[in-house]
Short mmCIF file of C-alpha atoms in Angstrom, two decimals:
data_model
loop_
_atom_site.label_atom_id
_atom_site.label_comp_id
_atom_site.label_asym_id
_atom_site.label_seq_id
_atom_site.Cartn_x
_atom_site.Cartn_y
_atom_site.Cartn_z
CA MET A 56 0.00 0.00 0.00
CA ARG A 57 0.96 3.69 -0.39
CA LYS A 58 2.46 2.66 -3.71
CA ARG A 59 1.41 5.51 -6.00
CA SER A 60 3.33 8.70 -6.52
CA LYS A 61 2.17 11.91 -4.89
CA ALA A 62 1.58 13.51 -8.29
CA ILE A 63 -0.85 10.81 -9.35
CA LEU A 64 -2.60 10.78 -6.00
CA ALA A 65 -3.03 14.54 -6.04
CA VAL A 66 -4.92 14.25 -9.31
CA LEU A 67 -7.08 11.50 -7.85
CA LEU A 68 -7.87 13.56 -4.78
CA VAL A 69 -9.13 16.38 -6.94
CA ALA A 70 -11.29 13.85 -8.75
CA THR A 71 -12.91 12.64 -5.54
CA MET A 72 -15.01 15.78 -5.52
CA VAL A 73 -17.50 14.87 -8.21
CA LEU A 74 -16.09 14.27 -11.64
CA PRO A 75 -14.45 11.42 -13.61
CA MET A 76 -11.05 10.23 -12.50
CA MET A 77 -8.10 11.87 -14.23
CA ALA A 78 -10.31 14.33 -16.06
CA CYS A 79 -9.42 17.67 -14.54
CA GLY A 80 -7.16 20.53 -15.45
CA LYS A 81 -8.67 22.24 -18.48
CA LYS A 82 -7.08 25.57 -19.36
CA SER A 83 -9.41 28.52 -18.93
CA THR A 84 -9.15 31.92 -20.51
CA THR A 85 -10.59 33.38 -17.33
CA ASP A 86 -9.10 33.74 -13.88
CA THR A 87 -10.87 30.99 -12.01
CA GLY A 88 -10.72 32.66 -8.64
CA SER A 89 -10.31 29.18 -7.20
CA ASP A 90 -7.37 27.11 -5.97
CA LYS A 91 -9.41 23.93 -6.00
CA THR A 92 -7.15 21.99 -8.33
CA ALA A 93 -4.07 23.18 -6.49
CA GLU A 94 -5.17 22.20 -3.00
CA PRO A 95 -7.91 19.58 -3.08
CA THR A 96 -10.28 19.80 -0.18
CA VAL A 97 -11.96 16.44 0.18
CA THR A 98 -14.87 17.99 1.95
CA SER A 99 -17.74 16.29 0.67
CA GLY A 100 -18.75 13.85 3.28
CA ALA A 101 -21.06 11.03 2.55
CA GLU A 102 -24.65 11.63 1.65
CA SER A 103 -26.38 9.14 3.89
CA ASP A 104 -29.93 8.38 4.96
CA THR A 105 -30.56 10.83 7.78
CA GLU A 106 -34.22 10.88 8.59
CA ASP A 107 -33.87 12.99 11.70
CA THR A 108 -32.14 15.82 9.82
CA GLY A 109 -34.06 15.90 6.57
CA ALA A 110 -30.97 14.87 4.61
CA GLU A 111 -31.35 11.79 2.49
CA ALA A 112 -29.39 10.05 -0.22
CA THR A 113 -28.85 6.50 -1.33
CA ALA A 114 -25.42 5.01 -1.86
CA ALA A 115 -24.79 3.33 -5.19
CA PRO A 116 -25.07 -0.46 -5.28
CA THR A 117 -21.90 -2.36 -6.05
CA GLN A 118 -23.19 -5.04 -8.40
CA ALA A 119 -22.03 -4.84 -12.00
CA GLY A 120 -23.86 -5.95 -15.13
CA THR A 121 -23.23 -6.32 -18.82
CA GLU A 122 -26.43 -4.96 -20.36
CA ASP A 123 -26.57 -1.45 -21.77
CA PRO A 124 -28.04 0.73 -18.99
CA PHE A 125 -29.09 3.32 -21.59
CA ALA A 126 -31.03 1.00 -23.90
CA SER A 127 -34.28 2.28 -22.40
CA TYR A 128 -33.27 5.94 -22.82
CA PRO A 129 -35.07 7.14 -25.98
CA ALA A 130 -33.14 9.23 -28.46
CA PHE A 131 -34.39 12.71 -29.33
CA ASP A 132 -33.14 15.63 -31.37
CA MET A 133 -31.82 18.67 -29.49
CA GLY A 134 -31.26 20.57 -32.74
CA GLY A 135 -27.52 21.01 -32.22
CA ARG A 136 -27.97 22.80 -28.90
CA THR A 137 -24.96 23.17 -26.60
CA ILE A 138 -25.60 22.20 -22.99
CA LYS A 139 -23.30 24.28 -20.80
CA ILE A 140 -22.14 23.02 -17.41
CA ALA A 141 -20.73 25.80 -15.23
CA MET A 142 -18.12 24.98 -12.62
CA PHE A 143 -15.47 26.89 -10.73
CA TYR A 144 -12.52 24.80 -11.83
CA ASP A 145 -11.42 23.31 -15.13
CA MET A 146 -12.58 19.97 -16.48
CA TYR A 147 -11.93 17.60 -19.38
CA TYR A 148 -13.51 16.01 -21.55
CA ASP A 149 -16.39 17.60 -23.46
CA SER A 150 -17.44 18.37 -27.03
CA THR A 151 -14.48 20.70 -27.52
CA ASP A 152 -12.01 17.83 -27.06
CA THR A 153 -10.98 15.30 -29.69
CA VAL A 154 -7.93 13.42 -28.35
CA PRO A 155 -6.68 12.53 -24.84
CA GLU A 156 -3.74 14.87 -25.28
CA ASP A 157 -6.08 17.86 -25.40
CA ASN A 158 -5.53 17.67 -21.67
CA PRO A 159 -1.80 18.46 -21.38
CA ASN A 160 -1.75 16.76 -17.98
CA VAL A 161 -3.45 13.53 -19.05
CA ILE A 162 -2.26 10.47 -17.14
CA ASN A 163 -4.68 7.68 -17.99
CA VAL A 164 -4.91 7.85 -21.78
CA GLU A 165 -7.15 4.78 -22.00
CA LEU A 166 -9.73 6.29 -19.67
CA ALA A 167 -9.50 9.65 -21.43
CA GLN A 168 -10.31 7.96 -24.72
CA LYS A 169 -13.34 6.25 -23.16
CA LEU A 170 -14.60 9.63 -22.02
CA ILE A 171 -14.09 11.13 -25.48
CA ASP A 172 -15.80 8.17 -27.17
CA ASN A 173 -18.77 8.59 -24.86
CA VAL A 174 -18.99 12.30 -25.71
CA ARG A 175 -19.16 11.44 -29.41
CA ARG A 176 -21.83 8.78 -28.79
CA VAL A 177 -24.01 11.18 -26.76
CA GLU A 178 -23.56 13.92 -29.36
CA GLU A 179 -24.76 11.62 -32.13
CA LYS A 180 -27.67 10.12 -30.19
CA TYR A 181 -29.16 13.46 -29.17
CA ASN A 182 -27.75 15.89 -31.79
CA VAL A 183 -26.25 17.91 -28.96
CA LYS A 184 -22.99 19.42 -27.78
CA ILE A 185 -21.84 19.53 -24.16
CA GLU A 186 -19.36 22.03 -22.81
CA TYR A 187 -17.75 22.58 -19.42
CA VAL A 188 -17.45 26.30 -18.69
CA ASN A 189 -15.29 27.79 -15.97
CA PRO A 190 -16.39 31.40 -15.52
CA GLY A 191 -14.45 31.71 -12.26
CA SER A 192 -15.73 31.26 -8.74
CA ASP A 193 -17.00 34.80 -8.21
CA ALA A 194 -18.65 34.98 -11.62
CA LEU A 195 -20.37 31.64 -11.07
CA VAL A 196 -21.86 32.84 -7.80
CA ASP A 197 -22.90 36.10 -9.45
CA SER A 198 -24.60 34.11 -12.19
CA LEU A 199 -26.56 32.12 -9.63
CA ASN A 200 -27.68 35.26 -7.82
CA THR A 201 -28.59 37.23 -10.93
CA SER A 202 -29.46 35.14 -13.98
CA VAL A 203 -30.96 32.22 -12.05
CA VAL A 204 -32.98 34.49 -9.79
CA ALA A 205 -34.19 36.39 -12.86
CA GLY A 206 -35.36 33.13 -14.46
CA THR A 207 -32.92 33.41 -17.37
CA PRO A 208 -29.99 31.18 -16.37
CA ASP A 209 -26.64 31.69 -18.07
CA TYR A 210 -25.96 27.95 -17.92
CA ASP A 211 -27.96 24.75 -18.12
CA VAL A 212 -26.26 23.04 -15.18
CA TYR A 213 -24.27 24.47 -12.29
CA LEU A 214 -21.75 22.78 -10.02
CA THR A 215 -21.70 24.75 -6.80
CA GLN A 216 -21.32 24.70 -3.06
CA LEU A 217 -24.26 24.37 -0.71
CA SER A 218 -23.47 27.64 1.02
CA PHE A 219 -24.14 29.49 -2.25
CA ALA A 220 -26.96 27.38 -3.65
CA LEU A 221 -29.06 26.24 -0.70
CA PRO A 222 -30.88 29.57 -0.18
CA LEU A 223 -31.86 29.48 -3.86
CA ALA A 224 -32.97 25.86 -3.60
CA VAL A 225 -35.10 26.57 -0.54
CA ASN A 226 -36.81 29.36 -2.46
CA GLY A 227 -37.52 27.20 -5.50
CA TYR A 228 -35.04 28.46 -8.09
CA PHE A 229 -33.81 24.99 -9.09
CA GLU A 230 -35.65 22.12 -10.72
CA ASN A 231 -36.99 19.40 -8.44
CA LEU A 232 -35.36 16.17 -9.61
CA SER A 233 -38.61 14.28 -9.11
CA ASP A 234 -40.28 16.60 -11.62
CA ILE A 235 -37.72 16.28 -14.41
CA SER A 236 -36.52 12.68 -14.11
CA LYS A 237 -38.19 9.67 -15.72
CA ASP A 238 -39.02 6.28 -14.23
CA TYR A 239 -36.47 4.54 -16.46
CA GLU A 240 -33.58 6.80 -15.49
CA ASP A 241 -30.80 5.75 -13.16
CA ILE A 242 -31.68 8.23 -10.43
CA ASN A 243 -35.00 6.43 -9.93
CA ASN A 244 -33.49 2.95 -10.02
CA ASN A 245 -29.97 1.71 -9.22
CA ARG A 246 -28.36 5.12 -8.73
CA ASN A 247 -25.12 3.83 -10.19
CA ILE A 248 -24.61 7.12 -12.03
CA ILE A 249 -26.40 9.87 -10.11
CA THR A 250 -27.04 10.18 -6.38
CA PRO A 251 -29.58 12.81 -5.30
CA PHE A 252 -29.03 14.72 -2.09
CA GLU A 253 -32.19 15.80 -0.33
CA ILE A 254 -31.59 18.46 2.28
CA ALA A 255 -33.69 21.10 4.07
CA GLY A 256 -36.83 20.04 2.24
CA THR A 257 -35.25 20.34 -1.21
CA ASN A 258 -34.68 17.74 -3.92
CA SER A 259 -32.53 19.67 -6.38
CA PHE A 260 -28.95 18.66 -5.63
CA PHE A 261 -27.18 15.69 -7.17
CA SER A 262 -23.69 14.29 -7.48
CA LYS A 263 -21.94 11.50 -9.31
CA SER A 264 -22.32 8.11 -7.71
CA GLY A 265 -19.31 6.13 -6.55
CA LYS A 266 -17.31 5.03 -3.58
CA ASN A 267 -16.82 7.87 -1.15
CA VAL A 268 -13.66 8.68 0.77
CA ALA A 269 -14.71 12.24 1.49
CA ALA A 270 -14.78 12.10 5.25
CA THR A 271 -12.80 12.81 8.41
CA TYR A 272 -11.15 9.84 10.06
CA MET A 273 -9.82 9.38 13.55
CA VAL A 274 -6.20 8.49 12.90
CA TYR A 275 -3.86 7.14 15.54
CA ASN A 276 -0.20 6.24 15.96
CA ALA A 277 -0.41 2.46 16.26
CA ASP A 278 3.30 2.17 17.09
CA THR A 279 2.98 4.46 20.11
CA LEU A 280 -0.05 2.64 21.49
CA LYS A 281 1.76 -0.67 21.12
CA GLN A 282 4.91 0.67 22.79
CA LEU A 283 2.83 1.96 25.70
CA GLY A 284 1.03 -1.37 26.02
CA LEU A 285 -2.36 0.20 25.32
CA GLU A 286 -5.36 -1.43 23.67
CA ASP A 287 -5.84 -1.10 19.93
CA PRO A 288 -8.85 1.09 19.04
CA ASN A 289 -9.86 -1.13 16.13
CA GLU A 290 -10.04 -4.14 18.42
CA LEU A 291 -12.15 -2.13 20.84
CA TYR A 292 -14.39 -1.03 17.97
CA ALA A 293 -14.85 -4.63 16.84
CA LYS A 294 -15.96 -5.56 20.37
CA GLY A 295 -18.37 -2.63 20.58
CA GLU A 296 -16.26 -1.01 23.30
CA TRP A 297 -14.97 2.03 21.39
CA THR A 298 -16.56 4.82 23.43
CA TRP A 299 -15.64 8.31 24.57
CA GLU A 300 -14.75 6.87 27.95
CA LYS A 301 -12.32 4.34 26.46
CA PHE A 302 -10.88 6.95 24.10
CA GLU A 303 -10.31 9.32 27.02
CA GLU A 304 -8.51 6.56 28.89
CA LEU A 305 -6.16 5.93 25.96
CA ALA A 306 -5.60 9.64 25.28
CA LYS A 307 -4.65 10.33 28.90
CA ALA A 308 -2.29 7.35 28.94
CA SER A 309 -0.65 8.53 25.70
CA ASN A 310 0.54 11.88 27.07
CA GLN A 311 4.34 11.85 27.17
CA ASP A 312 7.11 14.05 28.53
CA THR A 313 9.92 12.62 26.43
CA ASP A 314 12.75 14.72 27.89
CA ASN A 315 11.58 14.75 31.52
CA ASN A 316 11.46 18.54 31.77
CA GLY A 317 7.94 18.64 33.12
CA VAL A 318 6.41 19.73 29.80
CA THR A 319 4.23 17.45 27.69
CA ASP A 320 5.86 16.79 24.32
CA ILE A 321 3.37 14.29 22.88
CA TYR A 322 -0.32 14.72 23.62
CA GLY A 323 -2.95 12.04 23.56
CA TYR A 324 -5.13 14.04 21.18
CA GLY A 325 -4.63 17.01 18.88
CA GLY A 326 -5.62 18.48 15.56
CA ASP A 327 -7.88 20.93 13.78
CA LEU A 328 -10.65 22.40 15.94
CA SER A 329 -13.40 22.46 13.32
CA LEU A 330 -12.85 18.79 12.49
CA THR A 331 -12.73 17.93 16.19
CA LEU A 332 -16.09 19.58 16.78
CA LEU A 333 -17.59 18.10 13.61
CA GLU A 334 -16.82 14.54 14.66
CA PHE A 335 -17.47 14.70 18.40
CA LEU A 336 -20.88 16.27 17.74
CA ALA A 337 -21.76 13.59 15.20
CA SER A 338 -20.52 10.77 17.42
CA ASN A 339 -22.98 11.87 20.11
CA ASN A 340 -25.88 12.19 17.62
CA ALA A 341 -25.98 15.94 18.21
CA ILE A 342 -27.65 17.82 15.33
CA LEU A 343 -27.12 21.58 15.38
CA VAL A 344 -29.42 22.40 12.46
CA LYS A 345 -32.63 20.46 12.93
CA GLU A 346 -35.01 19.37 10.21
CA ASP A 347 -37.48 22.13 11.10
CA GLY A 348 -34.78 24.80 10.81
CA THR A 349 -34.33 25.35 14.54
CA GLU A 350 -31.04 25.25 16.39
CA GLY A 351 -29.77 22.22 18.27
CA LEU A 352 -27.04 24.15 20.00
CA THR A 353 -28.81 23.98 23.36
CA ASP A 354 -29.73 20.30 23.00
CA PRO A 355 -28.38 18.19 25.91
CA LYS A 356 -26.47 16.07 23.39
CA THR A 357 -24.57 19.16 22.28
CA VAL A 358 -23.86 20.24 25.84
CA GLU A 359 -22.44 16.76 26.52
CA VAL A 360 -19.90 17.29 23.74
CA PHE A 361 -18.51 20.48 25.27
CA GLN A 362 -18.52 18.94 28.72
CA PHE A 363 -16.42 16.06 27.41
CA LEU A 364 -14.01 18.33 25.54
CA SER A 365 -13.61 20.48 28.64
CA LYS A 366 -12.65 17.40 30.58
CA LEU A 367 -10.27 16.19 27.86
CA TYR A 368 -8.48 19.52 27.44
CA ASN A 369 -8.74 21.10 30.89
CA ASP A 370 -8.90 18.28 33.42
CA ASP A 371 -7.01 15.48 31.67
CA LYS A 372 -4.60 17.83 29.85
CA ALA A 373 -4.74 15.26 27.03
CA GLY A 374 -5.73 17.72 24.30
CA ARG A 375 -2.86 19.46 22.53
CA PRO A 376 -3.28 23.24 22.92
CA LEU A 377 -4.46 24.82 19.68
CA THR A 378 -2.23 27.31 17.92
CA ASP A 379 -3.01 30.08 15.44
CA ASP A 380 -1.25 28.06 12.72
CA TRP A 381 -3.73 25.80 10.92
CA ASN A 382 -0.94 23.70 9.45
CA ASP A 383 0.59 23.14 12.87
CA ASN A 384 -2.73 21.89 14.20
CA ILE A 385 -3.82 19.62 11.38
CA TYR A 386 -0.38 18.14 10.66
CA ALA A 387 0.56 17.66 14.33
CA TRP A 388 -0.12 13.93 14.30
CA THR A 389 2.09 13.38 11.25
CA GLN A 390 4.98 14.92 13.22
CA ASN A 391 4.34 12.73 16.27
CA LYS A 392 3.09 15.65 18.37
CA CYS A 393 -0.10 13.79 19.28
CA VAL A 394 -1.29 10.19 19.16
CA PHE A 395 -4.94 10.62 18.10
CA ALA A 396 -6.24 13.23 15.65
CA PRO A 397 -8.97 13.97 13.09
CA THR A 398 -7.71 13.85 9.53
CA PRO A 399 -9.05 13.93 5.97
CA MET A 400 -7.44 11.66 3.40
CA TYR A 401 -5.49 14.37 1.59
CA ILE A 402 -3.39 14.95 4.72
CA ILE A 403 -2.47 11.27 4.77
CA GLN A 404 -1.71 11.29 1.07
CA GLY A 405 0.44 14.37 1.15
CA GLU A 406 2.82 13.47 3.95
CA GLU A 407 5.74 11.08 4.38
CA ILE A 408 4.87 9.47 7.70
CA ASN A 409 7.53 7.39 9.43
CA PHE A 410 5.36 5.34 11.77
CA ASN A 411 2.53 2.85 11.56
CA TYR A 412 -0.79 4.69 11.56
CA ARG A 413 -4.34 3.35 11.49
CA ILE A 414 -7.80 4.86 11.22
CA VAL A 415 -10.92 3.98 13.17
CA PRO A 416 -14.48 5.32 13.29
CA TRP A 417 -15.00 8.01 15.90
CA PRO A 418 -15.68 6.68 19.42
CA LYS A 419 -19.33 6.57 20.42
CA GLY A 420 -20.62 9.26 22.79
CA PRO A 421 -23.05 8.62 25.65
CA SER A 422 -25.98 9.71 23.46
CA GLY A 423 -24.57 8.26 20.24
CA ASP A 424 -25.21 4.96 18.51
CA GLY A 425 -21.99 4.57 16.54
CA THR A 426 -23.65 4.99 13.13
CA LYS A 427 -22.94 8.65 12.36
CA ALA A 428 -19.94 10.67 11.25
CA GLY A 429 -19.54 14.37 10.61
CA GLN A 430 -20.94 15.70 7.34
CA SER A 431 -18.51 17.50 5.10
CA PHE A 432 -20.44 18.45 2.02
CA ASN A 433 -19.61 17.84 -1.63
CA ASP A 434 -20.03 20.33 -4.40
CA TYR A 435 -23.34 19.52 -6.05
CA PHE A 436 -24.92 19.86 -9.46
CA VAL A 437 -28.21 21.72 -9.90
CA ILE A 438 -30.40 22.46 -12.90
CA PRO A 439 -31.92 25.95 -12.69
CA LYS A 440 -35.51 26.70 -13.52
CA GLY A 441 -35.86 28.66 -16.73
CA ILE A 442 -33.81 26.49 -19.07
CA LYS A 443 -35.53 24.86 -22.02
CA ASP A 444 -36.38 21.14 -21.83
CA ALA A 445 -34.91 20.56 -18.39
CA ASP A 446 -36.05 16.94 -18.42
CA LYS A 447 -34.17 16.25 -21.64
CA VAL A 448 -31.08 18.04 -20.34
CA TYR A 449 -31.15 15.86 -17.24
CA GLN A 450 -31.40 12.64 -19.28
CA ILE A 451 -28.44 13.68 -21.41
CA ILE A 452 -26.42 14.54 -18.31
CA GLU A 453 -26.99 11.05 -16.91
CA GLU A 454 -25.75 9.45 -20.11
CA PHE A 455 -22.87 11.91 -20.40
CA PHE A 456 -21.70 11.22 -16.86
CA GLY A 457 -22.20 7.45 -16.85
CA GLY A 458 -21.96 6.31 -20.43
CA TRP A 459 -18.24 5.61 -20.35
CA TYR A 460 -18.59 2.83 -17.77
CA GLY A 461 -22.23 1.74 -18.13
CA ASN A 462 -22.87 -1.00 -15.58
CA ASP A 463 -19.18 -1.69 -14.98
CA LEU A 464 -18.96 -0.25 -11.48
CA GLU A 465 -15.51 -1.72 -11.02
CA ALA A 466 -14.28 0.53 -13.82
CA ARG A 467 -16.12 3.47 -12.24
CA ASP A 468 -14.54 2.93 -8.82
CA VAL A 469 -11.11 1.51 -9.60
CA ASP A 470 -9.21 4.78 -9.21
CA MET A 471 -10.94 5.60 -5.95
CA ILE A 472 -10.14 2.17 -4.57
CA GLU A 473 -6.51 2.50 -5.64
CA LEU A 474 -6.39 5.91 -4.02
CA ALA A 475 -7.52 4.48 -0.69
CA GLU A 476 -5.17 1.52 -1.00
CA SER A 477 -2.30 3.91 -1.66
CA CYS A 478 -3.01 6.04 1.39
CA PHE A 479 -3.37 3.39 4.07
CA LEU A 480 -0.92 0.88 5.49
CA ASP A 481 -3.48 -1.70 6.59
CA GLU A 482 -5.93 -3.12 4.05
CA ASN A 483 -8.69 -3.10 6.67
CA ASP A 484 -8.42 0.68 6.78
CA VAL A 485 -9.52 0.87 3.15
CA ASP A 486 -12.85 -0.69 4.08
CA THR A 487 -13.03 1.56 7.15
CA ALA A 488 -12.51 4.66 5.00
CA PHE A 489 -15.38 3.75 2.69
CA LYS A 490 -17.56 2.82 5.65
CA ILE A 491 -17.00 6.19 7.32
CA GLY A 492 -17.63 7.85 3.96
CA GLU A 493 -21.21 6.56 4.08
CA MET A 494 -21.92 7.61 7.68
CA GLY A 495 -22.41 11.36 7.23
CA ASN A 496 -25.18 12.71 9.47
CA GLY A 497 -26.40 15.44 7.11
CA ASP A 498 -26.07 18.22 9.69
CA LEU A 499 -25.78 21.59 7.97
CA TRP A 500 -24.03 23.36 10.81
CA SER A 501 -20.63 23.54 9.10
CA VAL A 502 -22.34 25.28 6.15
CA VAL A 503 -24.42 27.57 8.36
CA ASP A 504 -21.73 28.62 10.82
CA LYS A 505 -19.95 31.29 8.79
CA ASN A 506 -19.02 33.23 11.93
CA TYR A 507 -17.48 30.23 13.73
CA ILE A 508 -19.96 30.38 16.57
CA VAL A 509 -19.41 26.73 17.49
CA ASN A 510 -15.65 27.28 17.61
CA SER A 511 -16.16 30.28 19.88
CA ILE A 512 -18.14 28.11 22.30
CA PHE A 513 -15.17 25.76 22.51
CA SER A 514 -12.93 28.76 23.15
CA SER A 515 -15.14 30.00 25.99
CA VAL A 516 -15.30 26.56 27.60
CA CYS A 517 -11.85 25.11 26.96
CA VAL A 518 -9.49 28.05 26.37
CA LYS A 519 -10.77 31.14 28.19
CA LYS A 520 -12.66 28.95 30.66
CA ASP A 521 -15.01 31.84 31.39
CA MET A 522 -18.25 29.90 30.83
CA THR A 523 -19.66 26.47 31.50
CA PRO A 524 -20.86 24.50 28.46
CA ALA A 525 -24.49 25.24 29.33
CA GLN A 526 -23.78 28.96 29.69
CA ALA A 527 -21.81 29.12 26.45
CA VAL A 528 -24.45 27.44 24.28
CA ALA A 529 -27.21 29.56 25.84
CA ALA A 530 -25.24 32.74 25.16
CA ASN A 531 -24.87 31.83 21.49
CA LYS A 532 -28.30 30.32 20.86
CA GLN A 533 -29.88 33.29 19.11
CA LEU A 534 -26.75 34.13 17.12
CA PHE A 535 -26.70 30.61 15.75
CA GLN A 536 -30.42 30.64 14.98
CA ASP A 537 -29.91 33.87 13.06
CA GLU A 538 -27.25 32.15 10.95
CA ILE A 539 -29.63 29.27 10.20
CA ASP A 540 -32.37 31.69 9.18
CA LYS A 541 -30.04 33.50 6.78
CA LEU A 542 -29.38 30.27 4.90
CA LEU A 543 -32.74 28.55 5.01
CA LYS A 544 -35.25 31.41 4.76
#
């Protein structure tokens, strides 16, 4: 494992967002305003069935078949129309491309040719052209807020972030997928190509189906735990004993003063604050943005999270003090400054790590059931109201996205599987990564909380120590509700 080069893996990590493996990097004539291809942020957590939050999606089945999945899709004539897909980074391959080398950074020529062949097939079947357009991040958002709101969209399909698009979806500016999809289409059957994402009462968002590694994992230094004679978290998880209480016990026992100067050099736990809060809240089944649009900040489950973190950081002294340097916090575990930490896959991929590390699902809180992980949202496609023949556009998009692999899900997922295999040292961790990727709880709080209210509660409780958890959540209740209302009303 960890056998692929960093250059190849970096390309794959970009591709985890939504689009075909090895297909990114198209040169734009416009300043994109985005560093997405330069620093991939695998933020899109799994879309999972989350009845208590109003978020619902169905993971793609894994069975493969040989029959043509598009045989039941009737051909029709689009009159040479060009369907434009707006995104805020560059993408190959579309109707403007003819050979794999049109992408100067092409790696997998065979796959690139499959994508091109599929473009030609779709063009012929529907008498249509398809073009990826990168207007730049700011211009794309402006287009959503002006042309879409006016009912005259600049583009037929948009790829965008929830924080920009959800207010428009809530107010009905995007097509409802149930209204424009047909019974025979993939979205209403196997969902091997398209996975819808229902959130906040909307059914407008969709993404490409496939195995999901977009999640935050609890990573740990397996060598250190073994040297200290401590129990292995994965063994505890297998026995159903991986709880906050057991985690706290291991974290406390992992604190080390390596030079005997009275100062802790290696902490039991450390890492990025936002990821820490995301996962501890999810592991206790705390939902900060409820289905009815009210805050869950003052819910007892939420208070329990801050009580536990106060104990971990203040009483046990097992939490590594946070610094103002994001890199120092999130990379601390890779430099052996802490034993346990939250981490996304791109951190694992990007570092040369000189010890045996493992990942494990987050420990279960006293109010948790062990089935949920924090939700880090993907970028999603939407089809705006106001475009002509939205139902036909949607059908073409399904065939454009999935026609190169058909029912061969192994071909669809092979690069993602190889990515996971290349990042982990233990083959069991590959399965764990995909499992966690399907556990997202659908909570919108990380999208809502633009002013870092939840982080400030942690600061009051665990850094300044000027409020109890109950006092801190009560003091911020209305501020947080106001943030929810801005997004959902």
